[in-house]
Coordinates of C-alpha atoms in Angstrom, one line a residue:
M1 CA 6.4 -47.5 26.0
R2 CA 3.3 -49.6 25.3
G3 CA 5.1 -53.0 26.5
C4 CA 6.8 -51.3 29.6
G5 CA 3.3 -49.7 30.6
S6 CA 1.6 -53.2 30.7
R7 CA 4.6 -54.9 32.8
L8 CA 4.3 -52.0 34.9
V9 CA 0.4 -53.0 35.5
W10 CA 1.5 -56.5 35.7
L11 CA 4.0 -56.2 38.4
L12 CA 1.4 -53.8 40.5
V13 CA -1.2 -56.3 40.0
L14 CA 1.4 -59.2 41.7
S15 CA 2.1 -56.4 44.5
L16 CA -1.5 -56.1 45.4
A17 CA -2.2 -59.8 45.8
W18 CA 0.6 -60.3 48.1
L19 CA -0.3 -57.3 49.9
G20 CA -4.3 -57.4 49.6
P21 CA -4.9 -59.1 52.9
A22 CA -2.8 -56.7 54.8
L23 CA -4.3 -53.4 53.3
G24 CA -8.0 -54.6 52.8
G25 CA -8.1 -54.8 48.9
E26 CA -10.9 -52.3 47.8
D27 CA -8.6 -49.2 47.2
E28 CA -5.9 -51.4 45.5
D29 CA -8.3 -52.7 43.0
E30 CA -9.5 -49.0 42.5
E31 CA -5.9 -48.1 41.6
V32 CA -5.3 -50.7 39.3
I33 CA -8.3 -50.0 37.5
E34 CA -7.2 -46.1 37.3
E35 CA -4.0 -47.3 35.9
E36 CA -5.4 -49.2 32.8
E37 CA -7.8 -46.6 32.1
K38 CA -4.9 -44.1 32.0
E39 CA -2.8 -46.4 29.8
E40 CA -6.1 -47.2 27.5
K41 CA -6.6 -43.5 27.1
E42 CA -2.7 -43.0 26.2
D43 CA -3.1 -45.9 23.5
E44 CA -6.0 -44.2 22.3
V45 CA -4.2 -41.0 21.4
L46 CA -1.3 -42.8 19.7
T47 CA -3.8 -44.1 17.1
D48 CA -5.0 -42.0 13.9
E49 CA -8.6 -42.7 14.5
I50 CA -10.5 -39.2 14.3
K51 CA -13.4 -38.3 16.3
E52 CA -15.8 -35.9 16.3
E53 CA -17.6 -33.6 18.4
D54 CA -20.4 -31.5 17.2
N55 CA -19.3 -32.6 13.3
V56 CA -15.8 -30.9 14.2
L57 CA -12.9 -33.2 13.8
V58 CA -10.7 -33.6 16.9
L59 CA -7.5 -33.7 15.5
H60 CA -3.8 -34.0 17.2
E61 CA -0.4 -35.0 16.1
H62 CA -1.4 -38.9 15.1
N63 CA -4.2 -38.3 13.1
F64 CA -3.5 -35.0 11.6
A65 CA -2.0 -36.3 8.5
R66 CA -5.2 -39.0 8.0
A67 CA -7.6 -35.9 8.5
L68 CA -5.6 -34.0 5.5
S69 CA -5.5 -37.3 3.1
E70 CA -9.3 -37.6 3.5
H71 CA -10.7 -34.1 3.3
Q72 CA -10.0 -32.0 0.2
L73 CA -10.8 -28.8 2.2
L74 CA -10.2 -28.7 5.7
L75 CA -10.8 -25.7 8.0
V76 CA -8.6 -26.2 11.4
E77 CA -8.9 -24.3 14.6
F78 CA -6.1 -24.1 16.5
Y79 CA -7.3 -23.1 20.0
A80 CA -6.5 -22.9 23.9
P81 CA -9.0 -24.3 26.7
W82 CA -8.7 -21.4 28.5
C83 CA -9.1 -18.7 25.7
G84 CA -12.4 -16.6 26.0
H85 CA -12.0 -16.1 22.4
C86 CA -12.0 -19.6 21.6
Q87 CA -14.8 -20.3 24.0
R88 CA -17.0 -17.7 22.3
L89 CA -15.9 -18.8 18.8
A90 CA -16.8 -22.5 19.8
P91 CA -20.9 -22.4 19.3
A92 CA -20.7 -20.7 15.9
Y93 CA -18.0 -23.2 15.0
A94 CA -19.7 -26.2 15.6
Q95 CA -23.0 -24.7 14.0
A96 CA -21.0 -23.8 10.7
A97 CA -19.5 -27.4 10.8
T98 CA -23.1 -29.3 11.1
E99 CA -24.3 -26.9 8.2
L100 CA -21.3 -28.1 6.0
R101 CA -21.9 -31.6 6.9
N102 CA -25.7 -31.3 6.4
E103 CA -25.2 -30.1 2.5
S104 CA -22.4 -32.7 1.7
S105 CA -20.0 -30.3 1.5
P106 CA -16.4 -31.3 0.3
A107 CA -15.4 -28.8 3.4
R108 CA -14.9 -29.9 6.7
L109 CA -14.0 -28.2 10.0
G110 CA -11.5 -29.4 12.4
K111 CA -9.8 -28.3 16.0
V112 CA -6.7 -28.6 17.6
D113 CA -5.7 -27.9 21.3
A114 CA -2.4 -26.2 20.5
T115 CA -1.5 -26.2 24.1
A116 CA -1.5 -30.2 24.3
Q117 CA -0.3 -30.8 20.8
T118 CA 2.7 -28.4 20.8
A119 CA 4.5 -30.3 18.0
L120 CA 1.6 -29.1 15.7
A121 CA 1.5 -25.6 17.0
T122 CA 5.2 -25.1 16.2
E123 CA 5.0 -26.6 12.7
F124 CA 2.1 -24.2 12.0
G125 CA 3.7 -21.3 13.6
I126 CA 0.6 -20.8 16.0
T127 CA 1.6 -17.5 18.0
S128 CA -2.3 -16.5 19.0
Y129 CA -5.9 -17.8 20.1
P130 CA -8.0 -18.8 18.0
T131 CA -6.0 -19.1 14.6
L132 CA -7.8 -20.6 11.8
K133 CA -6.0 -22.4 8.8
L134 CA -7.4 -24.0 5.3
F135 CA -5.5 -26.9 4.3
R136 CA -6.6 -27.7 0.4
D137 CA -5.9 -31.2 -1.3
G138 CA -3.5 -32.4 1.7
N139 CA -1.2 -29.7 1.2
R140 CA 0.5 -29.8 4.6
T141 CA 3.2 -27.0 4.1
H142 CA 1.3 -24.0 2.8
P143 CA -2.3 -23.4 4.8
L144 CA -4.0 -20.5 3.8
E145 CA -5.2 -17.9 6.7
Y146 CA -8.8 -17.9 7.4
T147 CA -10.0 -14.2 6.5
G148 CA -14.0 -14.2 7.2
R149 CA -15.9 -13.2 9.9
M150 CA -15.7 -15.1 13.2
D151 CA -19.4 -16.2 12.9
S152 CA -21.3 -19.3 11.5
Q153 CA -22.4 -17.6 8.7
G154 CA -19.3 -16.0 7.7
I155 CA -17.1 -19.4 7.9
V156 CA -20.0 -21.3 5.6
R157 CA -19.8 -18.7 3.1
W158 CA -16.0 -18.4 3.1
M159 CA -15.7 -22.3 2.7
Q160 CA -18.5 -22.4 0.3
R161 CA -16.8 -19.9 -2.0
R162 CA -13.5 -22.3 -1.8
A163 CA -15.4 -25.6 -2.5
G164 CA -17.0 -24.7 -5.4
P165 CA -17.4 -22.1 -8.4
S166 CA -16.4 -18.6 -7.2
A167 CA -18.8 -17.3 -9.8
T168 CA -21.6 -18.3 -11.9
L169 CA -21.4 -18.7 -15.8
L170 CA -24.1 -16.7 -17.3
Q171 CA -24.8 -17.5 -20.8
D172 CA -27.8 -16.0 -21.8
T173 CA -30.0 -12.8 -21.9
D174 CA -32.7 -14.4 -19.5
T175 CA -30.2 -16.0 -17.0
I176 CA -28.3 -12.8 -16.6
A177 CA -31.5 -10.7 -15.8
A178 CA -32.8 -13.3 -13.2
F179 CA -29.3 -13.5 -12.0
I180 CA -29.2 -9.4 -11.5
N181 CA -32.9 -9.5 -10.2
S182 CA -31.9 -12.0 -7.6
Q183 CA -30.0 -10.1 -5.1
D184 CA -29.9 -6.5 -3.8
L185 CA -26.3 -6.5 -4.7
V186 CA -24.6 -8.7 -7.7
V187 CA -21.3 -8.4 -9.4
I188 CA -20.7 -9.5 -13.0
G189 CA -17.5 -9.8 -14.6
F190 CA -17.9 -9.4 -18.5
F191 CA -14.5 -11.0 -19.9
K192 CA -13.9 -11.9 -23.8
D193 CA -11.5 -14.8 -22.3
L194 CA -12.7 -16.6 -19.2
R195 CA -9.2 -18.0 -19.2
G196 CA -7.1 -15.0 -19.4
E197 CA -5.6 -13.3 -16.8
A198 CA -8.0 -10.7 -16.2
A199 CA -10.8 -13.3 -15.5
Q200 CA -8.2 -15.2 -12.9
A201 CA -8.0 -12.3 -11.3
F202 CA -11.8 -11.7 -10.8
F203 CA -12.1 -15.2 -9.7
E204 CA -9.7 -14.6 -7.0
V205 CA -11.8 -11.5 -5.8
A206 CA -14.8 -13.3 -6.0
V207 CA -13.4 -16.1 -3.4
E208 CA -12.3 -13.6 -0.9
M209 CA -15.3 -11.4 -0.9
V210 CA -18.1 -13.9 0.3
D211 CA -20.4 -11.3 1.3
L212 CA -21.2 -10.5 -2.5
T213 CA -22.9 -12.7 -5.4
F214 CA -20.6 -12.9 -8.4
G215 CA -21.1 -14.2 -12.4
V216 CA -19.1 -14.1 -15.0
A217 CA -20.2 -13.7 -18.7
E218 CA -18.4 -14.1 -22.0
A219 CA -20.8 -14.2 -24.8
A220 CA -20.8 -11.2 -27.3
E221 CA -24.5 -10.8 -27.0
L222 CA -24.4 -10.3 -23.2
F223 CA -21.5 -7.2 -23.8
Q224 CA -24.1 -5.8 -26.3
A225 CA -27.0 -6.0 -24.1
Y226 CA -25.2 -4.4 -21.1
G227 CA -23.4 -1.4 -23.2
L228 CA -20.2 -2.6 -23.1
S229 CA -17.1 -3.4 -25.9
A230 CA -14.5 -4.4 -23.5
D231 CA -13.6 -6.2 -20.3
T232 CA -15.6 -4.9 -17.8
V233 CA -16.7 -5.5 -13.9
C234 CA -20.2 -4.4 -13.2
L235 CA -21.9 -4.0 -10.1
F236 CA -25.7 -4.0 -10.3
K237 CA -27.9 -2.8 -7.4
K238 CA -31.5 -2.3 -6.4
F239 CA -30.6 1.4 -5.1
D240 CA -28.8 4.6 -6.0
E241 CA -27.2 4.1 -9.4
R242 CA -28.3 0.7 -11.0
Q243 CA -25.2 -0.4 -12.8
T244 CA -21.7 0.8 -12.2
N245 CA -18.8 0.1 -14.4
F246 CA -15.3 -0.5 -13.9
P247 CA -13.6 -1.1 -17.1
V248 CA -10.4 -3.5 -16.9
D249 CA -7.4 -0.9 -18.0
P250 CA -5.8 -3.1 -21.1
A251 CA -2.2 -2.2 -19.9
R252 CA -2.4 -3.2 -16.3
G253 CA -4.8 -5.6 -16.1
L254 CA -7.0 -6.2 -13.7
D255 CA -5.9 -5.0 -10.1
T256 CA -7.3 -7.2 -7.4
A257 CA -6.8 -4.7 -4.5
E258 CA -8.3 -1.8 -6.6
I259 CA -11.4 -3.5 -7.6
T260 CA -12.0 -5.3 -4.3
R261 CA -11.8 -1.6 -2.5
L262 CA -14.1 -0.1 -5.5
L263 CA -16.9 -2.9 -4.9
R264 CA -16.8 -2.2 -1.4
A265 CA -17.2 1.2 -1.7
H266 CA -19.9 1.2 -4.1
S267 CA -21.9 -1.6 -2.7
L268 CA -22.8 0.7 0.3
Q269 CA -25.6 3.0 -0.2
L270 CA -24.2 6.6 -0.8
V271 CA -25.6 7.8 2.4
M272 CA -26.0 5.1 5.3
E273 CA -28.0 5.2 8.3
F274 CA -26.0 4.0 11.3
T275 CA -28.2 1.1 12.8
K276 CA -27.6 -2.2 14.6
E277 CA -27.6 -3.8 11.0
T278 CA -25.7 -1.5 9.1
S279 CA -22.7 -0.9 11.6
D280 CA -21.0 -4.0 10.3
Q281 CA -21.2 -2.8 6.7
I282 CA -20.0 0.8 7.7
F283 CA -16.8 -0.1 9.4
G284 CA -16.2 -3.4 7.3
A285 CA -16.0 -1.2 4.2
K286 CA -12.7 0.3 5.2
I287 CA -13.3 3.8 3.8
P288 CA -10.6 6.2 5.3
H289 CA -13.1 9.1 6.2
H290 CA -16.6 9.0 7.9
M291 CA -18.7 12.2 7.2
L292 CA -21.5 12.0 10.2
L293 CA -24.4 13.8 10.5
F294 CA -26.4 13.5 14.1
L295 CA -30.0 14.4 13.9
N296 CA -33.2 13.5 16.0
K297 CA -35.2 11.3 13.1
S298 CA -38.4 12.6 15.6
S299 CA -37.9 16.1 14.3
P300 CA -38.9 16.8 10.6
E301 CA -37.0 20.0 10.6
Q302 CA -33.9 17.9 11.2
L303 CA -34.5 15.1 8.8
S304 CA -35.2 17.6 6.1
L305 CA -31.1 18.3 6.5
R306 CA -30.3 14.8 5.2
D307 CA -31.1 16.5 1.4
G308 CA -28.2 18.7 1.3
F309 CA -25.9 15.9 3.2
R310 CA -26.7 13.5 0.3
A311 CA -26.3 16.1 -2.4
A312 CA -22.4 16.6 -1.3
A313 CA -21.9 12.8 -0.4
G314 CA -21.7 11.8 -4.5
D315 CA -18.5 13.7 -5.1
F316 CA -16.4 11.6 -2.4
R317 CA -17.6 8.4 -3.2
G318 CA -14.7 5.8 -1.9
E319 CA -12.9 8.1 0.0
V320 CA -15.6 9.5 2.5
L321 CA -18.5 7.6 3.8
F322 CA -21.7 9.6 4.8
V323 CA -23.4 8.3 7.5
V324 CA -26.6 9.5 9.2
V325 CA -26.8 9.0 13.0
D326 CA -30.1 9.3 14.9
V327 CA -29.1 10.2 18.5
A328 CA -32.7 9.4 19.5
G329 CA -31.9 5.7 18.4
H330 CA -29.0 3.2 17.8
G331 CA -26.7 6.5 17.2
A332 CA -27.0 7.2 20.9
S333 CA -25.0 4.7 22.2
V334 CA -21.9 6.7 20.1
L335 CA -22.2 10.1 21.3
P336 CA -20.0 9.7 24.4
F337 CA -17.4 8.8 22.0
F338 CA -17.6 12.1 20.3
G339 CA -18.4 13.8 23.8
M340 CA -21.8 14.8 22.7
T341 CA -25.0 14.4 24.3
A342 CA -28.4 14.2 22.1
A343 CA -29.3 17.9 22.9
D344 CA -26.1 18.6 20.7
A345 CA -27.9 17.7 17.4
P346 CA -28.3 18.5 14.6
T347 CA -24.5 19.0 14.3
L348 CA -21.4 17.4 11.8
R349 CA -18.2 15.7 12.7
L350 CA -15.7 14.1 10.0
V351 CA -13.8 11.2 11.6
R352 CA -10.3 10.2 10.0
M353 CA -10.5 6.5 10.7
K354 CA -7.0 5.2 11.3
N355 CA -6.4 7.4 14.2
N356 CA -10.0 8.4 15.2
R357 CA -9.4 11.9 14.6
K358 CA -12.1 14.2 14.9
Y359 CA -12.9 17.3 13.0
Q360 CA -15.7 19.8 13.7
M361 CA -16.8 22.8 11.6
E362 CA -16.6 26.0 13.6
Q363 CA -20.3 26.7 13.0
D364 CA -22.4 24.2 11.4
D365 CA -23.7 24.6 8.0
F366 CA -25.8 22.2 6.5
S367 CA -25.9 23.1 3.1
D368 CA -24.3 21.1 0.4
S369 CA -21.7 23.5 -0.7
A370 CA -20.9 24.3 2.8
V371 CA -20.4 20.5 3.4
R372 CA -18.5 19.8 0.6
S373 CA -16.1 22.5 1.1
F374 CA -16.0 21.3 4.7
V375 CA -14.7 17.9 3.9
R376 CA -12.3 19.1 1.3
A377 CA -10.7 21.4 3.3
V378 CA -10.2 18.3 6.1
L379 CA -9.1 16.1 3.4
D380 CA -6.5 18.8 2.4
G381 CA -5.2 19.0 5.8
K382 CA -6.3 22.6 6.3
V383 CA -8.6 21.8 9.1
K384 CA -7.1 20.8 12.7
P385 CA -8.5 17.8 14.7
H386 CA -10.9 18.7 17.7
L387 CA -9.5 17.2 20.6
L388 CA -11.9 16.0 23.4
S389 CA -10.6 17.3 27.1
A390 CA -12.4 16.5 30.2
E391 CA -12.0 19.4 33.2
P392 CA -8.9 18.5 35.4
P393 CA -10.3 17.5 38.6
E394 CA -9.6 20.3 41.6
D395 CA -7.2 17.7 43.2
W396 CA -5.4 16.0 40.3
D397 CA -1.9 16.9 41.5
T398 CA -2.6 16.5 45.4
Q399 CA -2.5 12.8 45.4
P400 CA 0.1 9.9 44.7
L401 CA -1.7 9.3 41.5
K402 CA -1.7 12.1 39.4
V403 CA -4.7 12.4 37.2
L404 CA -4.3 14.0 33.5
V405 CA -6.9 15.4 31.1
G406 CA -6.3 16.4 27.6
K407 CA -5.4 20.0 28.9
T408 CA -2.7 18.9 31.2
F409 CA -1.2 16.3 29.7
E410 CA 1.6 18.1 27.6
Q411 CA 2.7 20.2 30.5
V412 CA 3.0 16.9 33.0
A413 CA 4.1 14.2 30.5
F414 CA 7.0 16.5 28.8
D415 CA 8.1 18.3 31.9
E416 CA 12.0 17.7 31.1
T417 CA 12.9 17.4 34.9
K418 CA 10.4 14.3 35.6
N419 CA 10.0 11.0 34.5
V420 CA 6.5 10.3 34.0
F421 CA 4.8 7.0 34.0
V422 CA 1.3 7.2 32.4
K423 CA -1.7 4.6 32.7
F424 CA -4.1 5.5 29.4
Y425 CA -7.2 3.3 30.6
A426 CA -11.2 3.3 29.7
P427 CA -13.3 3.0 32.9
W428 CA -15.4 0.2 31.5
C429 CA -12.2 -2.0 30.7
P430 CA -12.1 -5.1 33.3
H431 CA -7.8 -5.3 32.5
C432 CA -7.7 -1.7 33.4
Q433 CA -9.9 -2.4 37.0
A434 CA -7.7 -5.7 37.8
M435 CA -4.3 -3.5 37.7
E436 CA -5.7 -0.5 39.4
A437 CA -4.7 -1.4 42.9
A438 CA -1.3 -2.1 41.6
W439 CA -1.1 1.1 39.6
E440 CA -1.8 3.2 43.2
E441 CA 0.4 1.0 45.0
L442 CA 3.4 2.0 42.4
A443 CA 2.1 5.5 43.0
E444 CA 2.1 5.5 46.8
R445 CA 5.5 4.0 46.7
Y446 CA 7.1 6.8 44.3
K447 CA 5.0 9.4 46.1
D448 CA 8.2 11.1 47.7
H449 CA 10.2 11.0 44.7
E450 CA 10.7 14.5 43.3
D451 CA 11.9 13.2 39.7
I452 CA 8.8 10.4 39.2
V453 CA 5.4 10.8 38.4
I454 CA 2.7 8.1 38.4
A455 CA -0.2 9.2 36.2
K456 CA -3.5 8.0 34.9
M457 CA -5.8 9.3 32.2
D458 CA -9.2 8.1 30.9
S459 CA -8.8 8.2 27.3
T460 CA -12.3 7.6 26.6
A461 CA -13.0 11.5 27.5
N462 CA -9.6 13.0 26.5
E463 CA -7.5 12.5 23.3
L464 CA -4.3 14.0 22.5
E465 CA -2.9 15.3 19.0
N466 CA 0.3 13.1 18.6
I467 CA -0.7 10.1 20.5
T468 CA -3.1 7.4 19.6
I469 CA -4.1 4.8 21.9
H470 CA -5.5 1.4 20.2
G471 CA -6.4 -0.4 23.3
Y472 CA -6.7 -0.5 26.9
P473 CA -4.7 -0.5 29.1
T474 CA -2.0 1.6 27.4
L475 CA 1.2 2.2 29.6
Y476 CA 3.7 4.8 28.4
Y477 CA 6.7 5.9 29.9
F478 CA 8.2 9.7 29.1
P479 CA 11.5 10.3 30.4
A480 CA 13.4 13.4 31.9
G481 CA 15.1 15.7 29.7
P482 CA 14.7 17.0 26.2
G483 CA 13.4 15.4 22.9
R484 CA 9.7 14.5 23.9
K485 CA 10.8 10.5 24.0
M486 CA 8.3 7.9 25.0
V487 CA 8.7 4.2 25.8
E488 CA 5.9 2.0 25.9
Y489 CA 5.6 -0.6 28.6
K490 CA 4.6 -3.9 27.4
S491 CA 6.0 -6.3 30.2
S492 CA 4.1 -7.8 33.4
R493 CA 1.6 -5.4 35.2
D494 CA 2.6 -5.7 38.9
V495 CA 4.3 -3.6 41.4
E496 CA 7.7 -5.1 41.5
T497 CA 8.0 -5.2 37.7
F498 CA 6.9 -1.7 37.5
S499 CA 9.4 -0.6 39.8
K500 CA 12.3 -2.6 38.0
F501 CA 11.6 -0.5 35.1
L502 CA 11.4 2.8 36.6
E503 CA 14.6 2.0 38.6
N504 CA 16.4 1.3 35.4
G505 CA 15.5 4.1 33.5
G506 CA 12.6 3.1 31.5
T507 CA 13.7 -0.6 30.5
L508 CA 13.7 -3.8 32.3
P509 CA 17.1 -5.2 33.3
E510 CA 18.2 -8.4 31.8
E511 CA 17.2 -11.4 33.5
P512 CA 19.9 -14.1 33.9
P513 CA 20.4 -17.1 31.5
V514 CA 18.2 -20.0 32.6
T515 CA 20.1 -22.6 34.5
K516 CA 20.0 -26.1 34.0
A517 CA 17.3 -27.9 36.3
P518 CA 15.9 -31.5 36.9
G519 CA 13.5 -32.3 34.4
N520 CA 14.9 -30.0 31.9
S521 CA 18.0 -31.6 30.0
T522 CA 18.6 -28.8 27.5
G523 CA 18.9 -25.9 30.2
K524 CA 16.7 -23.9 27.9
E525 CA 13.4 -22.6 28.3
G526 CA 10.5 -24.3 26.1
P527 CA 8.7 -22.0 23.3
S528 CA 6.6 -18.8 24.7
T529 CA 2.9 -19.7 25.1
P530 CA 1.0 -18.4 22.2
Q531 CA -0.9 -15.4 23.6
T532 CA -4.5 -13.9 22.8
D533 CA -5.1 -10.3 23.0
E534 CA -7.5 -10.7 26.0
S535 CA -4.7 -8.8 28.1
R536 CA -5.9 -5.7 26.3
D537 CA -9.0 -4.6 25.1
E538 CA -8.9 -3.1 21.4
L539 CA -11.0 -0.1 20.5

């Protein structure tokens, strides 16, 4: 192909030489230069030279193998130039690359434009942007998925753990004491055999939990110094209980998932305060329930309620996270989620995190015994969730587009004589706003159809017992008839596609097969474009 390109340029030059006097000359010279520049760019892409942008390796199918062979640890971001998430990650990714480069780490960062390098995108199964994969020791067939935070510090720590020892070897009492005092939280694994299965499992945990500092010890004197007689993982803290022991089961060994869960749960304070600095810890701990005390910290009377709250918390460590929320501080931002105002404080709420179900005492009682009893009743399934509902607008059913609230949803959506199409939205969601005109036009189109209802519901102000909305907008179709059926709509958000869906009874008709067209010798569509989640705002 390169020779063919050169001949074309040569013929072009000859033809311009012949025609130059008649055509003027200058424009033709520019065309020749542009053609030559284009060919030079094509030649550049075909080499295995590795260029860098802000210390990030720019990779493509011709230099990828070289990059793997030259770098022991290579984290690669597969991105799309138009992807907003990728654009937001770019500065942090470049900063992380620079930090690793400056510390002479064997870890390097690279990037691949997956929209241009489709062969690489297909090889590594890229289905969303950005996707980060770690290639170790040139292994191209089994890259590791990136599991860290999407910020510069998270990327650096995640790579450092894989570049060096995941845990520090502690050999004497002075060293271990200094290690414990060096951080607010440290984890030390005491193992009688550092080459045994339990110790190896501990090292695996240390690689993944990059936000904690890990050490290991095997000396008998260190077991004795910390009151241990068998393999044990210890969490040392400068708050609450100073040393928490997690003995290794001799029969089962060290369960990596279980010890990870225990370390995350016990690394938090017994009672957390919800602030800008602690919010990531609170939600990142993955504790299944949160018990919240809403109060105004400027009120000494309300502050005193923390004592009973704290006294109850110890019974539920790891299962329920107790959190104090200042309604006059950072906590003011979460009040709408609970349908509350600052005037409602002091009050208590329990949240089941997997579905955001909220539970409320019939009458707030802040004593430790009352709090314990309430939490236990919720965990035992003896308390029904407290569901938010706005009041229905006076004209909610007089317009073509029906406005539903929690109180009216059941009677409309599960009317057995109607086919009901509902948009669940958030007022602040730009994707919801973008499709609002189409949704209103759809309602206008079907306003005279007795058996079709087009509706919408603000899911930030209304909750349903058996339907959980995870992102905005979410569209559900409730067909007429018995059985309380529902179908989630996941196709294009335009009036014509909506109409096809409705006319076909809640499904989209099959499209005819793709026919052979000029420029497509196979008659098949190319691989689908990987998607980001930018078409919907996740909760």
